CSV table of C-alpha atoms and ligand atoms in Angstrom, one decimal:
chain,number,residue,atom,x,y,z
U,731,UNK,CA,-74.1,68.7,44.7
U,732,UNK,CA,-73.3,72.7,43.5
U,733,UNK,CA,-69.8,71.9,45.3
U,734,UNK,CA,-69.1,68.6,43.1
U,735,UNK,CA,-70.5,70.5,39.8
U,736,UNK,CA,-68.0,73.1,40.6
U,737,UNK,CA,-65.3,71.1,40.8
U,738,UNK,CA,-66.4,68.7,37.3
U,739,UNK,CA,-66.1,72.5,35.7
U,740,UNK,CA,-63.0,73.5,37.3
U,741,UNK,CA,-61.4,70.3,36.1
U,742,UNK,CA,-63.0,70.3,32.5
U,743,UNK,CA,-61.4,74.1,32.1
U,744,UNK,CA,-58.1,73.0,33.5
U,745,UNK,CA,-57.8,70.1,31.1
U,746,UNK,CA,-58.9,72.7,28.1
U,747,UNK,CA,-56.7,74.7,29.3
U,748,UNK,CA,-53.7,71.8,29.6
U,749,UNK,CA,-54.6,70.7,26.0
U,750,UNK,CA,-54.7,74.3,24.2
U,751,UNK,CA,-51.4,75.0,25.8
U,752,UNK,CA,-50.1,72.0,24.4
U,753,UNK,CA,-51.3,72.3,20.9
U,754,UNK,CA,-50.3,76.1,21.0
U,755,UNK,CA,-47.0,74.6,21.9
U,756,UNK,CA,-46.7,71.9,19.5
U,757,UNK,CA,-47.6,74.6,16.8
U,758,UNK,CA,-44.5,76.6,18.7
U,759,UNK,CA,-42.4,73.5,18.0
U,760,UNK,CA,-43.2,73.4,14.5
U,761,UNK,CA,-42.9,76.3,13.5
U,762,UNK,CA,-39.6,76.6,14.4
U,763,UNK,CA,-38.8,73.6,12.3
U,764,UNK,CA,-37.5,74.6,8.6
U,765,UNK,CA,-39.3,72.8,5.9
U,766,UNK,CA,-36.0,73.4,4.0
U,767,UNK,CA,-34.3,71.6,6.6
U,768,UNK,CA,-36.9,68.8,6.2
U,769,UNK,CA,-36.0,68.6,2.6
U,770,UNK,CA,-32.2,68.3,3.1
U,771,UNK,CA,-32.9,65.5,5.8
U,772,UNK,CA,-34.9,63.8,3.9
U,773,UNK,CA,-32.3,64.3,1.0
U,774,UNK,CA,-29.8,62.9,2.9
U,775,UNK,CA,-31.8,60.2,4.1
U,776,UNK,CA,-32.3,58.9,0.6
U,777,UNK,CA,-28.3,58.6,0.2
U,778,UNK,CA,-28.4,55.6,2.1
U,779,UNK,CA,-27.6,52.1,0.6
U,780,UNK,CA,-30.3,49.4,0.0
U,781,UNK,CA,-30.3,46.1,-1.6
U,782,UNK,CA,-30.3,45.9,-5.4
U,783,UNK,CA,-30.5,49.8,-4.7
U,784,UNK,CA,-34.6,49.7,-4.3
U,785,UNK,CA,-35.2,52.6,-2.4
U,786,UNK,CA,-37.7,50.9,-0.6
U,787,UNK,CA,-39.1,54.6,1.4
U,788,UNK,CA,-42.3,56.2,1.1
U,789,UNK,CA,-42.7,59.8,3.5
U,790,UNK,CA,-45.5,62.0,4.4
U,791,UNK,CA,-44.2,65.0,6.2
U,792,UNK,CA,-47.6,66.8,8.3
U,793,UNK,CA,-48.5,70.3,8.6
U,794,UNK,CA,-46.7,69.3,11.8
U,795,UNK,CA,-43.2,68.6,10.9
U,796,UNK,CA,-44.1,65.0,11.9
U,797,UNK,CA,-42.3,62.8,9.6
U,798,UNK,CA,-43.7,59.3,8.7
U,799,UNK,CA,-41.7,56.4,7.2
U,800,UNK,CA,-43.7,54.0,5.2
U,801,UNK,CA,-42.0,50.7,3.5
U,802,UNK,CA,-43.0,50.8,-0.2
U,803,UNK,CA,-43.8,47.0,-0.9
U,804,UNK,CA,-43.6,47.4,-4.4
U,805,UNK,CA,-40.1,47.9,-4.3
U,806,UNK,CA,-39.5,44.4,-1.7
U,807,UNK,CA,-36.8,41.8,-3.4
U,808,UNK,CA,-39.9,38.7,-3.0
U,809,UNK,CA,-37.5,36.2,-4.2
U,810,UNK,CA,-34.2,36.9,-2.4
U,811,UNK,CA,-35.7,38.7,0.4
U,812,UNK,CA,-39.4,37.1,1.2
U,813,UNK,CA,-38.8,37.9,4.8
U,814,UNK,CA,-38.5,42.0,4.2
U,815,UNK,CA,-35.0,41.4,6.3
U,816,UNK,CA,-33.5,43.5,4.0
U,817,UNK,CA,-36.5,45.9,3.3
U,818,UNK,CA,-36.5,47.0,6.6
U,819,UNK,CA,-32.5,47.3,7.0
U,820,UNK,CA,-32.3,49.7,4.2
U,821,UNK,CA,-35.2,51.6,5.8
U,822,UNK,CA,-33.1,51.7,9.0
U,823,UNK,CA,-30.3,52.8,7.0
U,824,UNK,CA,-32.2,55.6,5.7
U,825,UNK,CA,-33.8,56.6,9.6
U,826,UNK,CA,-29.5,56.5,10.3
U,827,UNK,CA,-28.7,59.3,7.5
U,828,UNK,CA,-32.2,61.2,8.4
U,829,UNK,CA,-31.6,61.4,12.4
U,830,UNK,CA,-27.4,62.2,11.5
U,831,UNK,CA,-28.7,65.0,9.3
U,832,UNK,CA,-31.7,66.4,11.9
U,833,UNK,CA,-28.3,66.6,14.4
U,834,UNK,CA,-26.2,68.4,12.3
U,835,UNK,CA,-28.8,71.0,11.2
U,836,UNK,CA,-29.8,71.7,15.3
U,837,UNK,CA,-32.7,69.0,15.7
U,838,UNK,CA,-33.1,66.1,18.0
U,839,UNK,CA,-35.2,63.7,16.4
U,840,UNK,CA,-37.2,61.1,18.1
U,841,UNK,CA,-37.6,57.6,16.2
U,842,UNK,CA,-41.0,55.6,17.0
U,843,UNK,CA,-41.1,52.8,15.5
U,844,UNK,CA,-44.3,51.1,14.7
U,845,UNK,CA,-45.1,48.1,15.7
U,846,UNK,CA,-48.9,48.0,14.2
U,847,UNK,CA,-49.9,44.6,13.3
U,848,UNK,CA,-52.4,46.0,11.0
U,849,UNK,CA,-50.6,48.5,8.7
U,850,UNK,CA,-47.3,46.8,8.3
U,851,UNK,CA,-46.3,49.3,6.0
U,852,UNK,CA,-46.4,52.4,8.5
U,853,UNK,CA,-42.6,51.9,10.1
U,854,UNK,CA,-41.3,54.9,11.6
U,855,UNK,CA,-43.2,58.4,13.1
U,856,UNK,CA,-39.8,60.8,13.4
U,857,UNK,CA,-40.3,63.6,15.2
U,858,UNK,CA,-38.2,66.8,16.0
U,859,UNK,CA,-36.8,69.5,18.1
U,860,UNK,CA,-34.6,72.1,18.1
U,861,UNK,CA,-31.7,71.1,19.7
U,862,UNK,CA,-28.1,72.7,19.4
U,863,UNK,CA,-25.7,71.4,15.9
U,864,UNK,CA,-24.1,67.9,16.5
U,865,UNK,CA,-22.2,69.2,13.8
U,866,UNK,CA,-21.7,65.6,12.3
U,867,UNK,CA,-20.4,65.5,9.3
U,868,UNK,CA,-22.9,65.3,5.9
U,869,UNK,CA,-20.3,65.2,3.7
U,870,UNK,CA,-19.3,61.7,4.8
U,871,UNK,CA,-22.9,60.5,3.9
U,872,UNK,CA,-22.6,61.8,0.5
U,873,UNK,CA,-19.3,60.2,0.1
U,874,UNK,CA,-20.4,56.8,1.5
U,875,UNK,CA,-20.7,54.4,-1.6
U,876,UNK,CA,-20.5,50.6,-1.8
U,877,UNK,CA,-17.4,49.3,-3.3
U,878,UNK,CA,-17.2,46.9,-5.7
U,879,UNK,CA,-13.2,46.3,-6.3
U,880,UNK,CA,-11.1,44.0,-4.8
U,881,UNK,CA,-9.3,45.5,-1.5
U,882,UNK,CA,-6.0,45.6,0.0
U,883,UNK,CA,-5.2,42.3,2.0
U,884,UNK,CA,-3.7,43.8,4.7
U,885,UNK,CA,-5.1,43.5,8.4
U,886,UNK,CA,-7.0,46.1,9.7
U,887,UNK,CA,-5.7,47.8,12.5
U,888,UNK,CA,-6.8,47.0,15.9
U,889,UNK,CA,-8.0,51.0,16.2
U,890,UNK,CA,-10.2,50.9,13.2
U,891,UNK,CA,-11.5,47.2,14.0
U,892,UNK,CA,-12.6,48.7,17.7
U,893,UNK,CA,-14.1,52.1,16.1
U,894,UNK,CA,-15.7,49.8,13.7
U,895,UNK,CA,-17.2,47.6,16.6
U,896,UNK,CA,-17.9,50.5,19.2
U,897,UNK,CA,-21.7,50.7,18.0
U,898,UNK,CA,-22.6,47.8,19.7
U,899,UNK,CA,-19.8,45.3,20.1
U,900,UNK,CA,-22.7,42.4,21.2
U,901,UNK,CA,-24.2,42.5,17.9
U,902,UNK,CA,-20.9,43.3,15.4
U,903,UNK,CA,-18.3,40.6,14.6
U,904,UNK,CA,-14.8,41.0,12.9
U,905,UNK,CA,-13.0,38.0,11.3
U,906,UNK,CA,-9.9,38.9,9.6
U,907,UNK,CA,-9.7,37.9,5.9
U,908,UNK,CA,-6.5,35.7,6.9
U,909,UNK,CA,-8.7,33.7,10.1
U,910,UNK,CA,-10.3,30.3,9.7
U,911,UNK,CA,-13.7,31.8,10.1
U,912,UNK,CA,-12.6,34.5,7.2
U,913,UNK,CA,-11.8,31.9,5.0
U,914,UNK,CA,-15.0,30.0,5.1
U,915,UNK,CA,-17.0,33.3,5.2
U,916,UNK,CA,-15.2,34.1,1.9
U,917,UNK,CA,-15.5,30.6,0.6
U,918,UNK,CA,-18.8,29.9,1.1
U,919,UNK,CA,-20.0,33.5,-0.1
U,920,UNK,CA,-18.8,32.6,-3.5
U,921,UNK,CA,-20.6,29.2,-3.4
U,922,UNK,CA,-23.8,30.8,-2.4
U,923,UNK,CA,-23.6,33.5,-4.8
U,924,UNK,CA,-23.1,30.7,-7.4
U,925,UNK,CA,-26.1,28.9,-5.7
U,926,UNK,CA,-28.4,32.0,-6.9
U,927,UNK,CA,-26.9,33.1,-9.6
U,928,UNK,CA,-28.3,29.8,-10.8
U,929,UNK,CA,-31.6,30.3,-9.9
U,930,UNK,CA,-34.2,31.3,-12.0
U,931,UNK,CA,-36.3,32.9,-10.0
U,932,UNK,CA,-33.4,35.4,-8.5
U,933,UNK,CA,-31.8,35.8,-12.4
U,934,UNK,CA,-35.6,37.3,-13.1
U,935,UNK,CA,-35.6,39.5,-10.3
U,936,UNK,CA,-32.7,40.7,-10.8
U,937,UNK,CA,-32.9,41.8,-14.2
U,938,UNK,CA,-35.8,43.8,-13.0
U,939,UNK,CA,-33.4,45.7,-10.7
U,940,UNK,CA,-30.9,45.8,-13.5
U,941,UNK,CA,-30.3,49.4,-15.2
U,942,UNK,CA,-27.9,49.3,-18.7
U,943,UNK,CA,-28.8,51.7,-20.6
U,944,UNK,CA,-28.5,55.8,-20.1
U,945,UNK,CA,-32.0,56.0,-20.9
U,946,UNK,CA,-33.5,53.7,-17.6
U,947,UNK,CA,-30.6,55.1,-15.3
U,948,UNK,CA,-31.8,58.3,-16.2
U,949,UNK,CA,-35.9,57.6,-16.1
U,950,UNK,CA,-35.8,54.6,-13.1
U,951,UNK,CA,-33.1,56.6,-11.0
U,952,UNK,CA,-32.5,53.3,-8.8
U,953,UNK,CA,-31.3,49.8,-8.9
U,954,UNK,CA,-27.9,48.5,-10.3
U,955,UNK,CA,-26.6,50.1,-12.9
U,956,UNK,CA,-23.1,49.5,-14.7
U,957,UNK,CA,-20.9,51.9,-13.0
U,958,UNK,CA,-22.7,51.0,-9.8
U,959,UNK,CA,-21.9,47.8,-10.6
U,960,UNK,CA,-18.2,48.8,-11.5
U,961,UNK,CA,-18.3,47.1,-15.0
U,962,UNK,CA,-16.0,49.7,-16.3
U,963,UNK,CA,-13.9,50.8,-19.5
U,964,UNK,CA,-15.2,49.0,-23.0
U,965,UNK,CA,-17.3,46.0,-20.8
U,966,UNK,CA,-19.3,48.9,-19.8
U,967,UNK,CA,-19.8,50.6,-23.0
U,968,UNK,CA,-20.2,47.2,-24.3
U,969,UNK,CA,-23.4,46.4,-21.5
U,970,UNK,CA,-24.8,50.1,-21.8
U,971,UNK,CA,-25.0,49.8,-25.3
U,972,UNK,CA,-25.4,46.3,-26.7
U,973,UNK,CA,-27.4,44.2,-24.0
U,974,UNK,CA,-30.8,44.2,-22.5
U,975,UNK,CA,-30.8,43.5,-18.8
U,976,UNK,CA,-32.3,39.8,-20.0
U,977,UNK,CA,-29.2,39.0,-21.0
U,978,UNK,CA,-28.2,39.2,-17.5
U,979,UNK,CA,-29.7,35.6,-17.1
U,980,UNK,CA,-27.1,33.8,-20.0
U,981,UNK,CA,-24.0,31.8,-19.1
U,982,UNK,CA,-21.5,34.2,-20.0
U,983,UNK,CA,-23.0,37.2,-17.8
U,984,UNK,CA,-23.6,34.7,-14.8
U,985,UNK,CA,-20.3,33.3,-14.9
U,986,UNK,CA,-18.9,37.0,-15.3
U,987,UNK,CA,-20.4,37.5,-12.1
U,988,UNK,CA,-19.0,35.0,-10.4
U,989,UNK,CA,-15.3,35.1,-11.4
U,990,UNK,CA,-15.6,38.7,-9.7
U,991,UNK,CA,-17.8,37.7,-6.8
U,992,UNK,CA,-14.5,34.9,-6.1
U,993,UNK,CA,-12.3,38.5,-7.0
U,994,UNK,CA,-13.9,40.2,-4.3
U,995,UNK,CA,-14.7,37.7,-1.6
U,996,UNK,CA,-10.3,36.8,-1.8
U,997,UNK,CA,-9.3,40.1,-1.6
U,998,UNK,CA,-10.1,41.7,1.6
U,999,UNK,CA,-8.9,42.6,5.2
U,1000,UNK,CA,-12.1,41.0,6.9
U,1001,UNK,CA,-15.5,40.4,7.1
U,1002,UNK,CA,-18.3,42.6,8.8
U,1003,UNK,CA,-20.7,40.4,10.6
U,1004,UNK,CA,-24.1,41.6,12.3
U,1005,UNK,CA,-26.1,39.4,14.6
U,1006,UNK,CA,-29.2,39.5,16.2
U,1007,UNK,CA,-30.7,38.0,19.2
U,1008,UNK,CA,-34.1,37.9,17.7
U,1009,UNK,CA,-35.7,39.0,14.1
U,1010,UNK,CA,-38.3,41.3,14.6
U,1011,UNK,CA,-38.6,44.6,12.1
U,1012,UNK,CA,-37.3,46.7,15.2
U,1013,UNK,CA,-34.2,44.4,15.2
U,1014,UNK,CA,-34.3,44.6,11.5
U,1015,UNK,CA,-34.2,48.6,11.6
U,1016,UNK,CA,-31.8,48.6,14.2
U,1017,UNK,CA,-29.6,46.4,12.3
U,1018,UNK,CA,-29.9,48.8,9.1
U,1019,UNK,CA,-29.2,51.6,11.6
U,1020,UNK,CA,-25.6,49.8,13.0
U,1021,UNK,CA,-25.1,49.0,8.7
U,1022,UNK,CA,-25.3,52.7,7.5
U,1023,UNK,CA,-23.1,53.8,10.7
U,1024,UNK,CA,-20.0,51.5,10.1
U,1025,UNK,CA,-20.2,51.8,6.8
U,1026,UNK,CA,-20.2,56.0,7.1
U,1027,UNK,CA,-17.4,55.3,9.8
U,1028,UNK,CA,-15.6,53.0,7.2
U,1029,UNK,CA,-15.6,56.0,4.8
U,1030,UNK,CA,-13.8,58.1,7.0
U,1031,UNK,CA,-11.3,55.6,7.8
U,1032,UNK,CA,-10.3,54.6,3.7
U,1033,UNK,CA,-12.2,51.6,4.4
U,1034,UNK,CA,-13.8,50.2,1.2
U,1035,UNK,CA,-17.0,48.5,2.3
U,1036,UNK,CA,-19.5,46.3,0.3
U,1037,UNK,CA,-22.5,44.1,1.4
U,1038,UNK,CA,-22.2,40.3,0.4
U,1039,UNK,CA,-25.5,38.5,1.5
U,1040,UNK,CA,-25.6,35.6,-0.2
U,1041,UNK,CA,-24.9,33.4,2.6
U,1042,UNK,CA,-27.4,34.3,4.5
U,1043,UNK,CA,-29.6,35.0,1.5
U,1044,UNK,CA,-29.6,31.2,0.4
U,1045,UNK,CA,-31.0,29.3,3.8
U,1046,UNK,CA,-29.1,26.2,3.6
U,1047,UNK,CA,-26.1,28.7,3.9
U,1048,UNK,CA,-27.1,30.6,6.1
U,1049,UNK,CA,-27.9,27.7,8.4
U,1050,UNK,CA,-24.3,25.8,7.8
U,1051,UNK,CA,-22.6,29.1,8.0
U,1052,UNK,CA,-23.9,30.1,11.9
U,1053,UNK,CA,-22.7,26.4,12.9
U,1054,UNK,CA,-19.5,26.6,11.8
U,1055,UNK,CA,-19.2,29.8,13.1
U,1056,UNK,CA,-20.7,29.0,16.3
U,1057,UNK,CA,-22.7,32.0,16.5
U,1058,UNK,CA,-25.7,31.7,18.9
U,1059,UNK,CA,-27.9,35.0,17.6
U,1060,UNK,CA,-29.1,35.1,14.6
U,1061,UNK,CA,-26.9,36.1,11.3
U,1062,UNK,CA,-28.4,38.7,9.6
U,1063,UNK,CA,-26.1,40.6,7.7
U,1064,UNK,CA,-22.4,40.1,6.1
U,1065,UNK,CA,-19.8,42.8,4.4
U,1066,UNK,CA,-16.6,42.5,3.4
U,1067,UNK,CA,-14.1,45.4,4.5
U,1068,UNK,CA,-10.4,46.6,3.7
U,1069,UNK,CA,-8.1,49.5,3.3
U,1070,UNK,CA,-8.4,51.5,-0.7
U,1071,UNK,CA,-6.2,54.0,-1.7
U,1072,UNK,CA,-9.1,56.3,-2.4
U,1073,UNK,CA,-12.7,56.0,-2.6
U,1074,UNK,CA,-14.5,57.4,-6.2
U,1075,UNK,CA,-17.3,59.5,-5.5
U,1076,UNK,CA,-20.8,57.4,-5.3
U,1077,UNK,CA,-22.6,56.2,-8.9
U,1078,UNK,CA,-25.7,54.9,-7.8
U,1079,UNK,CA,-28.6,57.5,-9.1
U,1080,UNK,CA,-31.5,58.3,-6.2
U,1081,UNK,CA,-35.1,59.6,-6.7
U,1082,UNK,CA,-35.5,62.9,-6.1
U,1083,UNK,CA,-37.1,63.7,-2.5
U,1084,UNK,CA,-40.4,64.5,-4.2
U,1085,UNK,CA,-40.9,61.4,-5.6
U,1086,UNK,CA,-40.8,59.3,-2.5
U,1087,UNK,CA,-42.8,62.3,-0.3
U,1088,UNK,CA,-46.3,63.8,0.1
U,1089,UNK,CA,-45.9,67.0,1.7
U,1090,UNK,CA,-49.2,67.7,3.9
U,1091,UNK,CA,-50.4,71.5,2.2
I,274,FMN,C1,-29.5,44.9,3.1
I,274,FMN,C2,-28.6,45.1,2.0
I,274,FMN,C3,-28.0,44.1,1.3
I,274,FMN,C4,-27.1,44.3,0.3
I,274,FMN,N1,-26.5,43.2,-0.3
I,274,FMN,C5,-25.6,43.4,-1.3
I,274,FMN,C6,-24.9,42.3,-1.9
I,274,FMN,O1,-25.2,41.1,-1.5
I,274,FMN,N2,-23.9,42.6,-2.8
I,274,FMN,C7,-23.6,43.8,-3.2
I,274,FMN,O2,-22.7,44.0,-4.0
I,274,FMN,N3,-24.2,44.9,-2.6
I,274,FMN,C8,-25.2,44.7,-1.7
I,274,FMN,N4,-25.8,45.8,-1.1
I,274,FMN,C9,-25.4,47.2,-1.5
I,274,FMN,C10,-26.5,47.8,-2.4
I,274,FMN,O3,-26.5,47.2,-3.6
I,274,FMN,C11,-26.2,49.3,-2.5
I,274,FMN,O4,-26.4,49.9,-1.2
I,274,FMN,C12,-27.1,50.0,-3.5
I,274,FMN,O5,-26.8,49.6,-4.8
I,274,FMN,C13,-26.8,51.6,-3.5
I,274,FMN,O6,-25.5,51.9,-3.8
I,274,FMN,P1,-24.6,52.7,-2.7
I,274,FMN,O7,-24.5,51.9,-1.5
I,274,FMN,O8,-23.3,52.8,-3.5
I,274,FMN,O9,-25.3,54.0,-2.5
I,274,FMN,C14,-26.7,45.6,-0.1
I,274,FMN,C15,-27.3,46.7,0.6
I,274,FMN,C16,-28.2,46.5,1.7
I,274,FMN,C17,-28.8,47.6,2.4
């Protein structure tokens, strides 16, 4: 009896004992994390593309350096995007740009992604270590900016196409502009943009993402505005000063839209094409994760890169699409790629750091 008490205590201290060491060290651990360096990740982070530019990201950082990645549903695309596909790739994108910056300022940072039923919004805990410099590159995520011109035609060199597939060469497809598969990519993107453009529903969303004037760009500090957009010189002057982002919904803007969208889609080296075995938001994150990488990689190679979802956007495309191109996974995401003599510095505003955080006091 006294021998088996003895023992019950001498396990209950060793456990106290096991768990004060561990909180002493996970107070170690962050303490030796910078809440400046949080900052600049989460900086970073924010640089990363997302559709109609929503900035769909909400973070609490703890007392603990944890970092925890919440979707902000206010900010989903419910008409164009009522499955969240796209929410939750631009909040992969931004977990890419947040765990290439924790690397290149000496952390290793740990993704866990949530999978909670219950609180769909909670997606991501991050959290760090030191760990010695990656010493990647931030200035290519600053740099990295969709393009909206048209590109040079020529092919892409077998190099670039394999350092552009190297992520994960299951889930990333290449079909030259000049292919058969490149030509109905191209072909049907335009008819699928034309499909939405015509749709009520989409027009109203859109203009609710739309930012003309100084004054919104400056206030709102996301969506698309005109230089985003690339509607330069007097047409831009023109739409800053003169329309409403209504007026996004008559003819004359929609059809606008389309004679660059056919612009675009017939002047490029190839299409970017991500599949997916299954859907889930993990897939979904990962997918955002392999988006933000090739398109960072595609800056450092004079790549000009830009998004063109449409196809898979509008279902009846998307299912026509996958059958002609015989994929078997899942499409879920489609860019269009090809060399550019130079690529402007990025246009599209961000909110500041503070405004999507809650810093635990
Ligand atoms: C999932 C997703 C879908 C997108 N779809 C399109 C698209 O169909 N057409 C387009 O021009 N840009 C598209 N974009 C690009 C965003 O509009 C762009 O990332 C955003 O406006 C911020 O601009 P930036 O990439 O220059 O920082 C998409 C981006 C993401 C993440």
């Amino acid at each position: 009896m006294k021998t088996s008490r003895s023992i019950s205590i001498m396990v209950i201290s060793i456990w106290g004992l096991f768990c004060s060491c561990t909180t002493v060290y996970q107070r170690q651990e962050a303490a030796q994390i910078n809440k400046n360096d949080i900052y600049k990740m989460l900086y970073y982070a924010s640089l990363a593309g997302s559709s109609h530019n929503s900035q769909p990201w909400k973070v609490e950082v703890t007392r603990d350096s944890l970092i925890r990645l919440y979707a902000d549903t206010t900010r989903a695309l419910t008409v164009v995007d009522p499955d969240r596909r796209e929410l939750y790739i631009s909040l992969g994108a931004f977990i890419e740009n947040l765990n290439l910056t924790a690397g290149s300022l000496g952390y290793n940072s740990t993704v866990k992604l949530i999978d909670d039923k219950k609180n769909i919004t909670l997606v991501a805990e991050i959290h760090l270590n030191r760990a010695l410099s990656t010493h990647y590159n931030l200035e290519l995520i600053k740099k990295r900016r969709t393009l909206r011109t048209p590109f040079d035609t020529t092919l892409i060199s077998k190099k670039d196409i394999n350092q552009l597939l190297a992520a994960d060469s299951q889930q990333i497809h290449f079909y030259p502009a000049r292919s058969k598969e490149g030509s109905l990519i191209a072909q049907k993107t335009v008819e699928a943009y034309t499909q939405q453009a015509y749709n009520l529903a989409a027009q109203n969303e859109l203009a609710g993402w739309l930012r003309f004037s100084n004054k919104d760009v400056s206030e709102k500090k996301d969506g698309l505005t005109t230089a985003g957009m690339q509607i330069d010189g007097l047409s831009g002057f023109f739409v800053r000063h003169f329309l409403k982002p209504a007026d996004s919904k008559k003819a004359s803007f929609i059809d606008g839209g389309i004679d660059k969208t056919k612009k675009q889609a017939l002047n490029c080296g190839g299409w970017v094409v991500i599949t997916c075995s299954e859907n889930t938001v993990a897939d979904q994150i990962k997918l955002g994760r392999l988006y933000e990488h090739i398109h960072l990689n595609c800056t450092q190679l004079q790549i000009g890169f830009q998004p063109m979802n449409q196809i898979i956007e509008e279902q009846n495309f998307k299912n026509e699409v996958t059958k002609s191109l015989g994929i078997q996974e899942e499409l879920l995401f489609i860019a269009r790629v090809g060399y550019v003599a130079n690529i402007p510095a990025p246009v599209s505003p961000r909110r500041p750091v503070e405004a999507f955080t809650i810093f635990e006091k």
